[in-house]
mmCIF file of C-alpha atoms and ligand atoms in Angstrom:
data_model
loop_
_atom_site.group_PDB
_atom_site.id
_atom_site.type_symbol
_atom_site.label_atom_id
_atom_site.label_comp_id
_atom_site.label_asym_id
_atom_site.label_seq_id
_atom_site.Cartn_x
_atom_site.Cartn_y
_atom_site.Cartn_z
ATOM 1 C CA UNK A 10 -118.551 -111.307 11.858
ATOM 2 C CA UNK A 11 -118.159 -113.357 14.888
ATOM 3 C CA UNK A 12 -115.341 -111.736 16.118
ATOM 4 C CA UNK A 13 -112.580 -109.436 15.391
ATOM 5 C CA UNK A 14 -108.772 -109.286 17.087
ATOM 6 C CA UNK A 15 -108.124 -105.479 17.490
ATOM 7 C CA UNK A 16 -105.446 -103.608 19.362
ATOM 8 C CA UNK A 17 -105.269 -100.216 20.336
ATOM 9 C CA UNK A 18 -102.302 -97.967 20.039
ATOM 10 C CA UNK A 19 -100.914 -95.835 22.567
ATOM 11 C CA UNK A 20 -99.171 -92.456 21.349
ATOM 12 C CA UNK A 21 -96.724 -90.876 23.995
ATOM 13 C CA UNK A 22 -93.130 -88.979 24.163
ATOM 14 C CA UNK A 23 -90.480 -90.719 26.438
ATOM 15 C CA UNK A 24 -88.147 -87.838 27.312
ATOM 16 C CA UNK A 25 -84.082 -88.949 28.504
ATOM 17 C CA UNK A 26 -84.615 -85.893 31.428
ATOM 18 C CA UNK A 27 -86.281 -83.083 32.854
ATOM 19 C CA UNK A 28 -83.994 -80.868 30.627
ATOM 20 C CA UNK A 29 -86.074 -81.878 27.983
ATOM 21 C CA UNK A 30 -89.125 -80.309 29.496
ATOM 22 C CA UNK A 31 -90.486 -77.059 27.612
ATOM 23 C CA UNK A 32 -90.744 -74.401 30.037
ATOM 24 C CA UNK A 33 -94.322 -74.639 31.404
ATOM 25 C CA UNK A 34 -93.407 -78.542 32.125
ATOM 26 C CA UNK A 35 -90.993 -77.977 34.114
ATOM 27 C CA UNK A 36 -92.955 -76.112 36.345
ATOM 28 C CA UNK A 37 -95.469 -78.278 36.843
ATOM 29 C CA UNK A 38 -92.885 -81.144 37.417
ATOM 30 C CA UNK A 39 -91.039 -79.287 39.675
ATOM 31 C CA UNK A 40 -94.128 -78.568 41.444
ATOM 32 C CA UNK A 41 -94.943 -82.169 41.651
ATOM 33 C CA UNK A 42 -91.588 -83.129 43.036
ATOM 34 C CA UNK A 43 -91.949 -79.820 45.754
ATOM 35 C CA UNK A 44 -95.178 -81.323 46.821
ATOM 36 C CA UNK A 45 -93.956 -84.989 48.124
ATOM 37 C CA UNK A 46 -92.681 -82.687 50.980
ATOM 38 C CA UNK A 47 -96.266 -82.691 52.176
ATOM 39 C CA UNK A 48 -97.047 -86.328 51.762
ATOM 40 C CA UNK A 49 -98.294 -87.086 55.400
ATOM 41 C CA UNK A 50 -96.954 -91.129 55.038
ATOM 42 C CA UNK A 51 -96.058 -92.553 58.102
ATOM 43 C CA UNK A 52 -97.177 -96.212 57.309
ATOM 44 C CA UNK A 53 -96.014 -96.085 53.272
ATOM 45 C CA UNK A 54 -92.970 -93.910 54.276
ATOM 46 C CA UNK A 55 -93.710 -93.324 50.001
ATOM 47 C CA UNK A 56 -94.392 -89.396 49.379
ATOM 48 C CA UNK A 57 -96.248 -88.958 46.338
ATOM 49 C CA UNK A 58 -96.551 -85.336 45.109
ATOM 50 C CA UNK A 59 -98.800 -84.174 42.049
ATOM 51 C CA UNK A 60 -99.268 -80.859 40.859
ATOM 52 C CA UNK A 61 -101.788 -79.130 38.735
ATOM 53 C CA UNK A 62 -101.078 -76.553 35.536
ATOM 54 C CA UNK A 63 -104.151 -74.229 35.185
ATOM 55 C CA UNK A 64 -104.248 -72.402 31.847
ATOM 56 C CA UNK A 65 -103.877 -68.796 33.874
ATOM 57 C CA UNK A 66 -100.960 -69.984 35.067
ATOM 58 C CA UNK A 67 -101.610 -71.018 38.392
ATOM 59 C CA UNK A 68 -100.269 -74.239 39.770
ATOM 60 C CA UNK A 69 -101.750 -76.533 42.229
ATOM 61 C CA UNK A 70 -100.190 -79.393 44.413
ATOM 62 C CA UNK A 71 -101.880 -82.739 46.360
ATOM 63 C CA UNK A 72 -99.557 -85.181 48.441
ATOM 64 C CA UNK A 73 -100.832 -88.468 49.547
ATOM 65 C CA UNK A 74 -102.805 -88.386 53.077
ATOM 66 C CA UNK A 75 -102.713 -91.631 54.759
ATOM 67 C CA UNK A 76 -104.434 -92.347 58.005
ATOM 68 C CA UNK A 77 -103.939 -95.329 60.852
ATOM 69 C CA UNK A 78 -107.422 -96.782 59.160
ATOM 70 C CA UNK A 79 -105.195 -97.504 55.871
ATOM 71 C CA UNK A 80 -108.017 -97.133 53.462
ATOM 72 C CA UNK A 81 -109.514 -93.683 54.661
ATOM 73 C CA UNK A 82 -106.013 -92.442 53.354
ATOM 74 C CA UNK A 83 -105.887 -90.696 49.518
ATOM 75 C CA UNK A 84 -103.248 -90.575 47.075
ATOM 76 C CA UNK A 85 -101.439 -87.568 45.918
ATOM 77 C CA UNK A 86 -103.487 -86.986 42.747
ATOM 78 C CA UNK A 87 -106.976 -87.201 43.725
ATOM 79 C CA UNK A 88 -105.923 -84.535 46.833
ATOM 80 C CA UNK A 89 -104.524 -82.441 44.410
ATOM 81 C CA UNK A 90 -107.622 -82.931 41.911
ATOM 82 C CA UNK A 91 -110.420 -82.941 44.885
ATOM 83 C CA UNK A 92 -108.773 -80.327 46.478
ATOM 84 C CA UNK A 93 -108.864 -77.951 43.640
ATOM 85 C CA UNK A 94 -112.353 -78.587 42.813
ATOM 86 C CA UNK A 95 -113.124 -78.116 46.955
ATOM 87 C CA UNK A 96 -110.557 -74.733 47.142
ATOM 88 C CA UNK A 97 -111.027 -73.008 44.175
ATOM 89 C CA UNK A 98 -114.727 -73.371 42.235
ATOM 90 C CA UNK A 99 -114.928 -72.091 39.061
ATOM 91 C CA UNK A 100 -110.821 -72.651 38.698
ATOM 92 C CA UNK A 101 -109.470 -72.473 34.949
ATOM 93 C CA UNK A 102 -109.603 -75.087 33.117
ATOM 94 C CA UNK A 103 -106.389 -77.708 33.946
ATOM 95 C CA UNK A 104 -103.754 -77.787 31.204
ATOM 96 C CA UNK A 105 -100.989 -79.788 32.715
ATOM 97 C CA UNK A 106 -100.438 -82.631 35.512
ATOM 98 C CA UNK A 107 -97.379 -83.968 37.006
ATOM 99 C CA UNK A 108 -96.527 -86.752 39.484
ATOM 100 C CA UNK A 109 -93.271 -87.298 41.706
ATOM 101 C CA UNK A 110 -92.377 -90.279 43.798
ATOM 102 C CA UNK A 111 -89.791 -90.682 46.744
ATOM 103 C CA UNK A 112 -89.270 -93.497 49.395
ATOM 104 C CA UNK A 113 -88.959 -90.411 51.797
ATOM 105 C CA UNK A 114 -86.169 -87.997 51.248
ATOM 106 C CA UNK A 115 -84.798 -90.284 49.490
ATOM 107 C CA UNK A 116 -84.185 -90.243 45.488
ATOM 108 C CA UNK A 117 -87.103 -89.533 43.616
ATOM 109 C CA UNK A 118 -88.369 -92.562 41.306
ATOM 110 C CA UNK A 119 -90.819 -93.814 39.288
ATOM 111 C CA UNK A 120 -94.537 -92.516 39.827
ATOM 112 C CA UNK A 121 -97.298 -94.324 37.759
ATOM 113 C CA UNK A 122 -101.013 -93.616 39.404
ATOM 114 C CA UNK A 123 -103.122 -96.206 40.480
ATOM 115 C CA UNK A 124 -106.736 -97.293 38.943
ATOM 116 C CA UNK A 125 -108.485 -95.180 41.167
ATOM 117 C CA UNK A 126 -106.896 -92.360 40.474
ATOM 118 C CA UNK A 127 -106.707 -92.830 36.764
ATOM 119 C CA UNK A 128 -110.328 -92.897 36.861
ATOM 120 C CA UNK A 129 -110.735 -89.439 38.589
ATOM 121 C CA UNK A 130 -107.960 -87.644 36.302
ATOM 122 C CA UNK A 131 -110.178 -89.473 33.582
ATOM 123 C CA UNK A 132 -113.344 -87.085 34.913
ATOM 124 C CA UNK A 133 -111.411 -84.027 35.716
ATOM 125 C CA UNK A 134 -110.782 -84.172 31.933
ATOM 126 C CA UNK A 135 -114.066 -84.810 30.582
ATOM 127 C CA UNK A 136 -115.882 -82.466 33.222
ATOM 128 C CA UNK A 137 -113.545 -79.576 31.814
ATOM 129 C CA UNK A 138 -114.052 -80.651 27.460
ATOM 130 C CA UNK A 139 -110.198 -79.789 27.818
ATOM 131 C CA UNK A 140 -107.083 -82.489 27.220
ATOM 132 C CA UNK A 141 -105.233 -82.846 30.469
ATOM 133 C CA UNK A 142 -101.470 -83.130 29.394
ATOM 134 C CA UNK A 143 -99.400 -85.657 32.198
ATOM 135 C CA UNK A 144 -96.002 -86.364 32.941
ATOM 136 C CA UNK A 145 -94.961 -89.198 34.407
ATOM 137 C CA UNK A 146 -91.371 -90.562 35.909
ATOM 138 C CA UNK A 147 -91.167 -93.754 34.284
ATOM 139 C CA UNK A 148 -89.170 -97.013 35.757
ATOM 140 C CA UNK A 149 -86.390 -96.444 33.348
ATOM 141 C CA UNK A 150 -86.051 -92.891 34.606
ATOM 142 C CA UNK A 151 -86.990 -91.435 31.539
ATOM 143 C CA UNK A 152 -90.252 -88.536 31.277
ATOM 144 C CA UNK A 153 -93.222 -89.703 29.839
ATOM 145 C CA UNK A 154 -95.328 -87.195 28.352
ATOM 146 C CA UNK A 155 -98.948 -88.043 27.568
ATOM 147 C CA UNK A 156 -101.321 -85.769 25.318
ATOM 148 C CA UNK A 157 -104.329 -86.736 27.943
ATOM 149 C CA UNK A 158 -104.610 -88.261 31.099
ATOM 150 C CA UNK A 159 -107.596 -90.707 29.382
ATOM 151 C CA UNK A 160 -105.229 -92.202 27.370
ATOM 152 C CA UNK A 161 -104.321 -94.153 30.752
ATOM 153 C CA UNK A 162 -107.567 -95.463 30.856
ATOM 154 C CA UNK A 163 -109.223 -96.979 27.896
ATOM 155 C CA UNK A 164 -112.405 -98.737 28.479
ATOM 156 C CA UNK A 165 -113.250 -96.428 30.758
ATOM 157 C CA UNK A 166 -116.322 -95.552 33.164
ATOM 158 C CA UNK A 167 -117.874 -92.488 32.106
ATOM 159 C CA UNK A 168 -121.358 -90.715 33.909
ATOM 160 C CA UNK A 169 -123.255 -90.950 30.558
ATOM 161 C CA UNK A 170 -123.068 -94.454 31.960
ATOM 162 C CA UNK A 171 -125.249 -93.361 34.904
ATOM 163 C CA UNK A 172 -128.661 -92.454 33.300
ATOM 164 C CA UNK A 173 -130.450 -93.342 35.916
ATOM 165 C CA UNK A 174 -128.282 -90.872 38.387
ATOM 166 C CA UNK A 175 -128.921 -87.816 36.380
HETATM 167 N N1 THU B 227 -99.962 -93.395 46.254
HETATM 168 C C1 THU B 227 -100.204 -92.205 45.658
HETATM 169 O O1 THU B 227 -100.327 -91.172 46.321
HETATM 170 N N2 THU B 227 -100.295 -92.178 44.302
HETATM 171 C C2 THU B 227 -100.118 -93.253 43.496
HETATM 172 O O2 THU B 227 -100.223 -93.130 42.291
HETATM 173 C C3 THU B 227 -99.819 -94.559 44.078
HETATM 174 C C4 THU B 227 -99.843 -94.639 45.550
HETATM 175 C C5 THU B 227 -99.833 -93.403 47.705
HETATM 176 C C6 THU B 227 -100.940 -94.078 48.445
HETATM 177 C C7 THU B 227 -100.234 -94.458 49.728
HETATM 178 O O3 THU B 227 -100.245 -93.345 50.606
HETATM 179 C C8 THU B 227 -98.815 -94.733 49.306
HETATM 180 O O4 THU B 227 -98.647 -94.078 48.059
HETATM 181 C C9 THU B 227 -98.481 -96.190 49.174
HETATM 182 O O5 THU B 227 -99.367 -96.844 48.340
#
């Protein structure tokens, strides 16, 4: 065959509102919103907060870093990812992720991470053989609730792709 049209479908749960969160969600989303208060953002003035569910329990928060030299700044989830793996080696494995966006103290809107960053929750996932569940504030202002974070990212860049680096 020469060529084949194919789509690929994209399972997720679009939640009306927080209150719709089980339990263990809401903590992680609440810990994502907490952690925008720690966004150092001077030239976005956007906080981004993301927090990190570990299966003992424990939860985790990043904020975006930016710097004068706009490019040596990070977002909000690779702190919280990098910073995990830097802080606490040998962590349990990550069972939830949530995200939070505010144009400063303002109202908190939609927070949908970038490339880059899918790309790093993408490795976080496979590094751990565990599914990485994510929230996300959508546009509408609805929840969306993914199963994995590499459902963000099909066609994706994985290290088996490196063969020469290992
Ligand atoms: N930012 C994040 O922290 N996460 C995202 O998903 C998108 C963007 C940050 C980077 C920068 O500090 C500011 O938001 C504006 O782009």
């Amino acid at each position: 065959m020469a060529r084949l049209e194919r789509t690929l479908p994209l399972a997720y749960t679009e939640l009306a509102s927080a209150a719709d969160l089980t339990p263990a969600e809401a903590q992680v989303w609440d810990a994502a919103r907490a952690a925008t208060a720690h966004a150092y953002a001077p030239y976005s003035g956007f906080w981004v907060g993301a927090a990190l569910l570990l299966a003992d329990g424990t939860l985790f928060g990043g904020s975006n870093q930016e710097n004068a030299a706009y490019p040596s700044g990070l977002c909000a989830e690779r702190t919280a990812l990098f910073g995990l793996s830097a802080a606490r080696p040998g962590h349990a494995a990550i069972v939830g992720m949530a995200v939070a966006a505010r144009p400063g103290a303002g109202p908190f809107g939609p927070a949908l991470p970038c490339g880059a960053c899918r790309q790093v929750m993408l490795e976080a996932e496979s590094r751990q053989g565990q599914r990485i569940a994510l929230l996300l504030p959508s546009r509408d202002g609805t929840i969306l609730r993914f199963a994995s974070v590499a459902d963000l990212l099909p066609f994706n860049f994985q290290p088996e792709d490196l063969p020469a680096a290992r």
